[in-house]
Amino acid sequence: MIKAIRTAPLACALLSTTSLVIPVVARAQAEPAAASEADSGGDIIVTAQRRSESLQKVPLSINVLGEQKLKEQNVASFDDYAKILPSVSFQSFGPSQSQIFFRGVSSGGDGLHIGPLPTSSMYIDDIPVTTIGGTVDFHVYDIARIEALAGPQGTLFGASSLSGVLRLITNKPDPTAFSASVDAEANKFTKGDFGGSLEGYVNIPLSETMALRVSGFYKKDGGYIDNIPGTRTFTLDDGPPVPDTPENANDPGNTATNKTVTNAALVKDDYNDVETYGGRAALGIDLDGNWSVTPSIIYQHQKANGGFLYDPKKGYLKVTDYLPSSNKDEWYQAALTITGKLSDWDVTYAGGYFGRKVDNRPDYSYYSVAYDTYTYTSSGSRYHGYATYFPDPNNPGEFLDPTQNAILKDKYTKFTQELRIASPSDKPFRLTAGAFMQIQTDKIFADYNVKGFGSVVSPIWLPQFADGSDTMFRTRIKRKDQDYAVFAQAEYDIVPDVTLIAGMRGFMSHNTISGFSGTATARNCLISTPSTDPAVPCHNVDKASDESGMIYKAGVKYQMTPDVMLYATVSRGYRPGGNNRRPGVNPFKSDTLDNYEVGWKTRFGPFTLNGAAFYEKWKKLQFGLVPLGQNGVTNTYNAGDARIYGIEGDIAARFGGLILSAAGTYVDAKLTTDFCQVDPVTKNIVCNPGDPPAAPKGTRLPIMPRFKGNATARYEVPVGSGKAFAQGTVSHQGGTRSFLTDADFAAVGPTKAFTTVDFSIGINWDHYRVSAFLDNAFSSHGVLSLNSVCATQICGQYSRAYPTTPQMFGIKLGYDY
């Protein structure tokens, strides 16, 4: 159960997690040694339940990509590994601007800075790095494995684990031996630019009980989208004059003058290049036979130029941008892990501090284009959104170019602490319990500027912001989310082959937003003056919400034979509620996901076959809707309920030098209640009899295709002292519904099914590695998601497509010391 309460912030940490019992759907590749063991019936070790266990014994639905598999699939970024995880879908605007989902648990409205928390979380080792607005695009190098846990994981991994958890497990310092490696790559998009990377790591034993592991990388991705020439003419609302009344005396609708602009200065081929660099350092210290300490630091800097979505109306991988666009993402994580024993119980402390700065400059000009012709009325008055036009004081008879430029910045912090204990794993009764706290903040900076607006004097506008900027709409809000939780999970072998599993998590959350969000007229608050604080225009947002509750899980595991395991589980995940910035709009509450699942993990001769079937009920779904006349400002509501059912599985086998593997997920996700419309007066959802719903019962949930899968064939053969290989991978995913509401979907349309094929060949000998690859060999023009720059019903005609990576070839060289 979950209930909303109003309380003071908690002073002490309460809980974090108990693992969910969901059948495993796992790949049979991990680190080189582990992969060969798995092929011959050995074990892959994972920590999905916060203790080391054989993958084939863990009652969780999990895909595992080990270090060798990551190398074989040439994985370096988020898009690379999301492509080969069948249960994962995502919506993206480009590098570091993706929201990820598991099993179709998506409304298509996530990523709002003042809105719902993500439905899935990302962890680096034991520390969460989830932020609103975009998943960290962690560069994959010197990584032991990626664990993708599908289904609600809230009991073990916290509030933003409603649909699943993505865990990136790093390689740890090793005091027993020196090791090092260096890798270089050169690549080129067939119809794009050159790129490449240089990566390396070194593991240095400092003593018998201490080691330092350091890795670093530089990566340059070439561009493949062309910004082609174009012009646009703003009509300045040309047409029949509006009534000549005092109310409309300054309405630009009385004007019949056009404004034409061009993008000539920004025309460029392959303009969406990316530069990424960073590194990681960890110091492993064994204090004695039982206790160890590992401090670590990660830093990454990424600068992406141009846009990563193309305009289908202009042609494949073509756009017409009128403003420079870029995304700069810089982040670090400092972490400390302490492990030890008290008697025969394991003790783990994991604490971290995460900081992230994002500076996003999209081409927002299509917002102005959309509002140039979009008007709406209220009580006989006419409004033009932000697209109100003003005379140019420096050019009599001319108008200012109404093109809006968006300057969007976020400064994130996340402070986490977790302490947990675990009883011996060889006893019939096993317990994992702990406490967790998390405090995360987001300082949101947004200016929507029209060049020259700050110098315009117009009787219909109140004084401009005190800093004299060209800002028409401004946001300066600090968001703070606090989570406190305690958790426990118990397993009991009632007989040697049958295990009962039960867990729960009690939590409290506190969410606040404060600051300013509004137009330059600032009609809802006082204008600051230089004599007070020119950096803070005004303050009109100050809201808080509190919740507490408990979630649960229960399951049974049956080890039928040493190679066959069956299990069933019921579990609940949750996502805390939050606040809306608009005055008078109610807070939104928690949504929950109830998961009912059965699964199997089996080995038959050379085959490993794992699978799971699931049914999920999503209650009080958090969703963003735009009230009429709000200039695209979205409010979040608990809009209704949905249900999701599906099946996922994988199979792997080895026959001598031939290795075969395949994995896939089928999902059917639909609304079970109508999503009603937003009342234009109260700005809250109202179900009026006779009004058509925004999305009716039975509407398919967006983003996730009904089917997503891949298959790989790899052949290895000895060549002298080395081993050569050839590999082919086929990936397929079905079409998707782009947006949930009918009006938005009608404005943008669906994506279509597509298939990509990747090839690679190479040879490893002594310490050397050489390989060549061809990705998207047959130039599939697949679209992963469709997006619009503003409220979709208004900007839908200018929507753009996020493509699967176009055809690219490259070579890789490596040396292991």
Coordinates of C-alpha atoms in Angstrom, one line a residue, residues 429-739:
F429 CA 17.5 -19.3 6.1
R430 CA 19.1 -16.3 4.4
L431 CA 18.4 -12.6 5.1
T432 CA 19.5 -9.4 3.4
A433 CA 18.5 -6.2 5.1
G434 CA 19.6 -2.6 5.2
A435 CA 18.9 1.2 5.2
F436 CA 19.1 3.7 2.4
M437 CA 18.9 7.5 1.9
Q438 CA 19.1 9.6 -1.1
I439 CA 19.0 13.4 -1.6
Q440 CA 19.0 14.6 -5.2
T441 CA 18.7 18.1 -6.5
D442 CA 18.2 19.8 -9.9
K443 CA 18.8 23.5 -10.4
I444 CA 16.8 24.2 -13.5
F445 CA 17.8 27.2 -15.7
A446 CA 15.8 27.9 -18.8
D447 CA 15.6 31.1 -20.9
Y448 CA 13.6 31.4 -24.1
N449 CA 14.9 34.4 -25.9
V450 CA 14.0 36.5 -28.9
K451 CA 17.0 38.6 -30.0
G452 CA 16.3 42.3 -29.4
F453 CA 13.3 41.8 -27.2
G454 CA 14.9 43.3 -24.2
S455 CA 15.2 46.7 -25.8
V456 CA 11.6 46.8 -27.0
V457 CA 9.2 49.1 -25.3
S458 CA 5.6 48.2 -25.7
P459 CA 2.5 49.3 -23.8
I460 CA 1.1 45.8 -23.7
W461 CA 4.1 44.4 -21.8
L462 CA 5.1 45.2 -18.2
P463 CA 8.8 45.9 -17.5
Q464 CA 11.3 43.3 -18.6
F465 CA 13.4 41.2 -16.3
A466 CA 15.8 43.4 -14.3
D467 CA 18.8 42.0 -16.1
G468 CA 17.6 43.5 -19.4
S469 CA 17.8 40.2 -21.2
D470 CA 16.0 39.2 -24.3
T471 CA 14.1 36.5 -22.4
M472 CA 10.4 36.0 -23.0
F473 CA 9.9 33.0 -20.7
R474 CA 12.2 32.1 -17.8
T475 CA 12.6 29.3 -15.4
R476 CA 14.8 29.4 -12.3
I477 CA 13.6 26.5 -10.1
K478 CA 15.4 24.3 -7.7
R479 CA 14.0 20.8 -7.4
K480 CA 14.9 18.6 -4.4
D481 CA 13.8 14.9 -4.0
Q482 CA 14.6 13.1 -0.8
D483 CA 14.1 9.3 -0.3
Y484 CA 14.5 7.3 2.9
A485 CA 13.9 3.6 3.1
V486 CA 14.5 0.4 5.1
F487 CA 14.3 -3.0 3.5
A488 CA 14.6 -6.7 4.1
Q489 CA 14.4 -9.9 2.1
A490 CA 14.4 -13.4 3.4
E491 CA 14.8 -16.8 1.7
Y492 CA 14.0 -20.1 3.4
D493 CA 14.6 -23.5 2.0
I494 CA 11.6 -25.4 3.3
V495 CA 13.1 -28.5 1.6
P496 CA 16.4 -28.7 -0.2
D497 CA 14.9 -28.0 -3.6
V498 CA 12.1 -25.5 -2.7
T499 CA 12.8 -22.0 -1.5
L500 CA 10.3 -19.4 -0.3
I501 CA 11.2 -15.8 -0.8
A502 CA 9.6 -12.7 0.9
G503 CA 10.6 -9.1 1.1
M504 CA 9.3 -5.6 1.8
R505 CA 10.4 -2.0 1.7
G506 CA 9.1 0.8 3.7
F507 CA 9.8 4.3 2.4
M508 CA 9.3 8.0 2.9
S509 CA 9.8 10.7 0.2
H510 CA 9.8 14.4 0.3
N511 CA 9.7 16.5 -2.9
T512 CA 10.0 20.3 -3.2
I513 CA 10.2 22.9 -6.0
S514 CA 10.9 26.6 -5.5
G515 CA 11.8 29.5 -7.6
F516 CA 10.3 31.2 -10.6
S517 CA 8.7 30.1 -13.9
G518 CA 6.8 32.5 -16.1
T519 CA 6.7 35.1 -18.9
A520 CA 8.6 38.3 -19.0
T521 CA 5.4 40.1 -18.0
A522 CA 5.7 38.4 -14.6
R523 CA 2.0 39.0 -14.0
N524 CA 1.9 36.5 -11.2
C525 CA 4.7 37.9 -9.1
L526 CA 6.8 41.0 -8.3
I527 CA 9.5 42.1 -10.7
S528 CA 12.9 42.4 -9.0
T529 CA 15.0 45.5 -9.4
P530 CA 18.7 46.1 -9.6
S531 CA 18.6 47.5 -6.1
T532 CA 17.4 44.1 -4.8
D533 CA 18.7 41.0 -6.6
P534 CA 19.0 41.4 -10.4
A535 CA 19.9 37.7 -10.8
V536 CA 16.5 36.6 -9.3
P537 CA 13.7 38.0 -11.3
C538 CA 10.9 36.9 -8.9
H539 CA 9.6 34.0 -6.9
N540 CA 6.2 32.4 -7.8
V541 CA 6.8 28.7 -7.1
D542 CA 7.0 27.1 -3.7
K543 CA 5.5 23.7 -3.4
A544 CA 6.1 20.5 -1.4
S545 CA 4.7 17.0 -1.3
D546 CA 5.3 14.1 1.1
E547 CA 4.5 10.4 0.8
S548 CA 5.1 7.2 2.7
G549 CA 4.3 3.6 2.1
M550 CA 5.3 0.0 1.8
I551 CA 5.9 -2.3 -1.2
Y552 CA 6.4 -6.0 -1.1
K553 CA 7.4 -9.1 -3.0
A554 CA 6.8 -12.8 -2.5
G555 CA 7.9 -15.8 -4.5
V556 CA 8.8 -19.5 -4.7
K557 CA 11.8 -21.1 -6.4
Y558 CA 11.9 -24.8 -7.3
Q559 CA 15.2 -26.4 -8.3
M560 CA 13.7 -29.3 -10.2
T561 CA 17.1 -30.7 -11.2
P562 CA 20.6 -29.3 -11.1
D563 CA 20.0 -27.9 -14.6
V564 CA 16.3 -26.9 -14.4
M565 CA 14.8 -24.3 -12.2
L566 CA 11.2 -22.9 -12.1
Y567 CA 10.1 -19.9 -10.1
A568 CA 7.1 -17.6 -9.6
T569 CA 6.8 -14.2 -8.1
V570 CA 4.5 -11.3 -7.2
S571 CA 6.0 -7.9 -6.5
R572 CA 5.2 -4.2 -6.5
G573 CA 7.3 -1.3 -7.6
Y574 CA 6.6 2.4 -7.0
R575 CA 7.6 5.9 -8.2
P576 CA 7.1 8.8 -5.8
G577 CA 4.8 11.7 -6.7
G578 CA 5.7 15.3 -7.0
N579 CA 4.6 18.9 -7.7
N580 CA 3.4 20.9 -10.6
R581 CA 4.7 24.4 -11.1
R582 CA 1.4 25.9 -12.3
P583 CA -0.6 27.7 -9.5
G584 CA -3.7 25.8 -8.6
V585 CA -2.7 22.5 -10.3
N586 CA -2.8 19.7 -7.8
P587 CA 0.4 17.6 -6.9
F588 CA 0.6 14.2 -8.6
K589 CA 0.8 11.1 -6.4
S590 CA 2.8 7.8 -6.6
D591 CA 2.1 5.3 -9.3
T592 CA 2.7 1.6 -8.7
L593 CA 3.4 -1.4 -10.9
D594 CA 2.2 -4.8 -9.7
N595 CA 4.1 -7.7 -11.3
Y596 CA 3.0 -11.3 -11.6
E597 CA 5.6 -13.5 -13.2
V598 CA 6.6 -17.1 -13.8
G599 CA 9.9 -18.2 -15.3
W600 CA 12.4 -21.0 -16.1
K601 CA 16.2 -21.4 -16.3
T602 CA 17.4 -24.5 -17.9
R603 CA 20.3 -26.3 -19.5
F604 CA 19.9 -29.2 -21.9
G605 CA 23.2 -30.5 -23.3
P606 CA 24.9 -27.6 -25.2
F607 CA 21.8 -25.4 -24.9
T608 CA 21.0 -22.8 -22.3
L609 CA 17.3 -21.7 -22.4
N610 CA 15.9 -19.1 -20.1
G611 CA 12.5 -17.4 -20.1
A612 CA 9.8 -15.5 -18.3
A613 CA 6.1 -14.7 -18.8
F614 CA 4.7 -11.7 -17.0
Y615 CA 1.6 -9.7 -16.4
E616 CA 1.8 -6.2 -14.9
K617 CA -0.8 -3.7 -13.7
W618 CA 0.3 -0.1 -13.8
K619 CA -1.9 2.0 -11.4
K620 CA -2.4 5.8 -11.2
L621 CA 0.0 6.3 -14.2
Q622 CA 1.9 9.6 -14.0
F623 CA 1.4 11.4 -17.3
G624 CA 2.0 14.9 -18.7
L625 CA -0.8 16.7 -20.5
V626 CA -0.9 20.3 -21.9
P627 CA -3.9 22.4 -21.0
L628 CA -5.3 24.6 -23.9
G629 CA -3.6 28.0 -24.0
Q630 CA -0.6 27.2 -21.8
N631 CA 2.1 27.7 -24.5
G632 CA 3.2 24.1 -24.3
V633 CA 3.7 24.1 -20.5
T634 CA 3.0 20.6 -19.3
N635 CA 1.3 19.5 -16.1
T636 CA 1.7 16.0 -14.6
Y637 CA -1.4 14.0 -13.6
N638 CA -2.3 10.6 -12.3
A639 CA -4.1 10.0 -15.5
G640 CA -5.3 6.4 -15.3
D641 CA -4.3 2.7 -15.3
A642 CA -2.7 0.3 -17.8
R643 CA -1.9 -3.4 -18.1
I644 CA 1.1 -5.1 -19.7
Y645 CA 1.7 -8.7 -20.5
G646 CA 4.4 -10.5 -22.4
I647 CA 7.1 -13.1 -22.6
E648 CA 10.8 -12.8 -22.9
G649 CA 13.6 -15.3 -23.3
D650 CA 17.0 -16.3 -24.7
I651 CA 18.8 -19.3 -25.9
A652 CA 22.5 -20.0 -26.4
A653 CA 24.5 -23.0 -27.5
R654 CA 28.1 -23.9 -28.5
F655 CA 29.1 -26.6 -31.0
G656 CA 32.9 -26.6 -31.2
G657 CA 33.9 -23.3 -32.7
L658 CA 30.3 -22.3 -33.5
I659 CA 28.5 -20.2 -30.9
L660 CA 24.8 -19.4 -31.4
S661 CA 22.6 -17.1 -29.3
A662 CA 19.3 -15.3 -29.6
A663 CA 17.1 -13.3 -27.4
G664 CA 13.7 -11.6 -27.7
T665 CA 10.8 -9.9 -25.9
Y666 CA 7.1 -9.7 -26.8
V667 CA 5.1 -7.0 -25.0
D668 CA 1.4 -6.1 -25.3
A669 CA 0.8 -2.9 -23.3
K670 CA -2.5 -1.0 -23.2
L671 CA -4.6 1.5 -21.2
T672 CA -7.3 -0.1 -19.0
T673 CA -9.0 3.3 -18.3
D674 CA -9.8 6.4 -20.3
F675 CA -7.4 9.3 -20.0
C676 CA -9.7 12.3 -19.7
Q677 CA -9.0 15.9 -20.9
V678 CA -7.6 18.8 -18.9
D679 CA -10.1 21.4 -17.8
P680 CA -8.9 24.7 -19.2
V681 CA -10.0 26.7 -16.1
T682 CA -8.8 24.5 -13.2
K683 CA -6.0 22.9 -15.2
N684 CA -6.8 19.6 -13.6
I685 CA -8.1 16.4 -15.3
V686 CA -11.9 16.3 -15.6
C687 CA -14.0 13.5 -17.1
N688 CA -17.0 15.3 -18.4
P689 CA -19.8 13.1 -19.9
G690 CA -19.8 13.2 -23.6
D691 CA -16.2 14.7 -24.0
P692 CA -13.9 12.4 -26.0
P693 CA -10.9 11.2 -23.8
A694 CA -7.4 12.3 -24.5
A695 CA -6.6 8.6 -24.9
P696 CA -9.4 6.0 -24.7
K697 CA -9.3 2.7 -22.9
G698 CA -7.4 0.1 -25.0
T699 CA -4.9 2.6 -26.4
R700 CA -1.5 1.0 -26.9
L701 CA 1.3 2.4 -24.7
P702 CA 4.1 4.2 -26.7
I703 CA 7.8 3.7 -27.3
M704 CA 8.1 -0.1 -26.8
P705 CA 7.6 -2.3 -29.9
R706 CA 5.5 -5.4 -29.6
F707 CA 8.6 -7.4 -30.5
K708 CA 12.2 -6.7 -30.2
G709 CA 14.9 -9.4 -30.6
N710 CA 18.4 -10.3 -31.9
A711 CA 20.4 -13.3 -33.0
T712 CA 24.1 -13.8 -33.2
A713 CA 26.3 -16.5 -34.9
R714 CA 30.0 -16.5 -34.2
Y715 CA 32.6 -18.9 -35.5
E716 CA 36.0 -19.2 -33.9
V717 CA 38.9 -21.2 -35.4
P718 CA 42.5 -21.6 -34.3
V719 CA 45.1 -20.0 -36.6
G720 CA 48.7 -20.7 -35.6
S721 CA 49.1 -19.5 -32.0
G722 CA 46.0 -17.3 -32.2
K723 CA 42.3 -17.6 -32.9
A724 CA 40.3 -16.0 -35.7
F725 CA 36.6 -15.3 -35.7
A726 CA 33.8 -14.2 -38.0
Q727 CA 30.5 -12.9 -36.5
G728 CA 27.1 -11.8 -37.7
T729 CA 24.2 -10.2 -35.7
V730 CA 20.7 -9.6 -36.8
S731 CA 18.5 -7.2 -34.8
H732 CA 14.8 -6.5 -35.4
Q733 CA 12.2 -4.4 -33.7
G734 CA 8.6 -3.7 -34.6
G735 CA 6.9 -0.4 -35.1
T736 CA 5.8 1.7 -32.2
R737 CA 3.1 4.2 -31.3
S738 CA 5.0 7.5 -30.9
F739 CA 2.7 9.2 -28.4

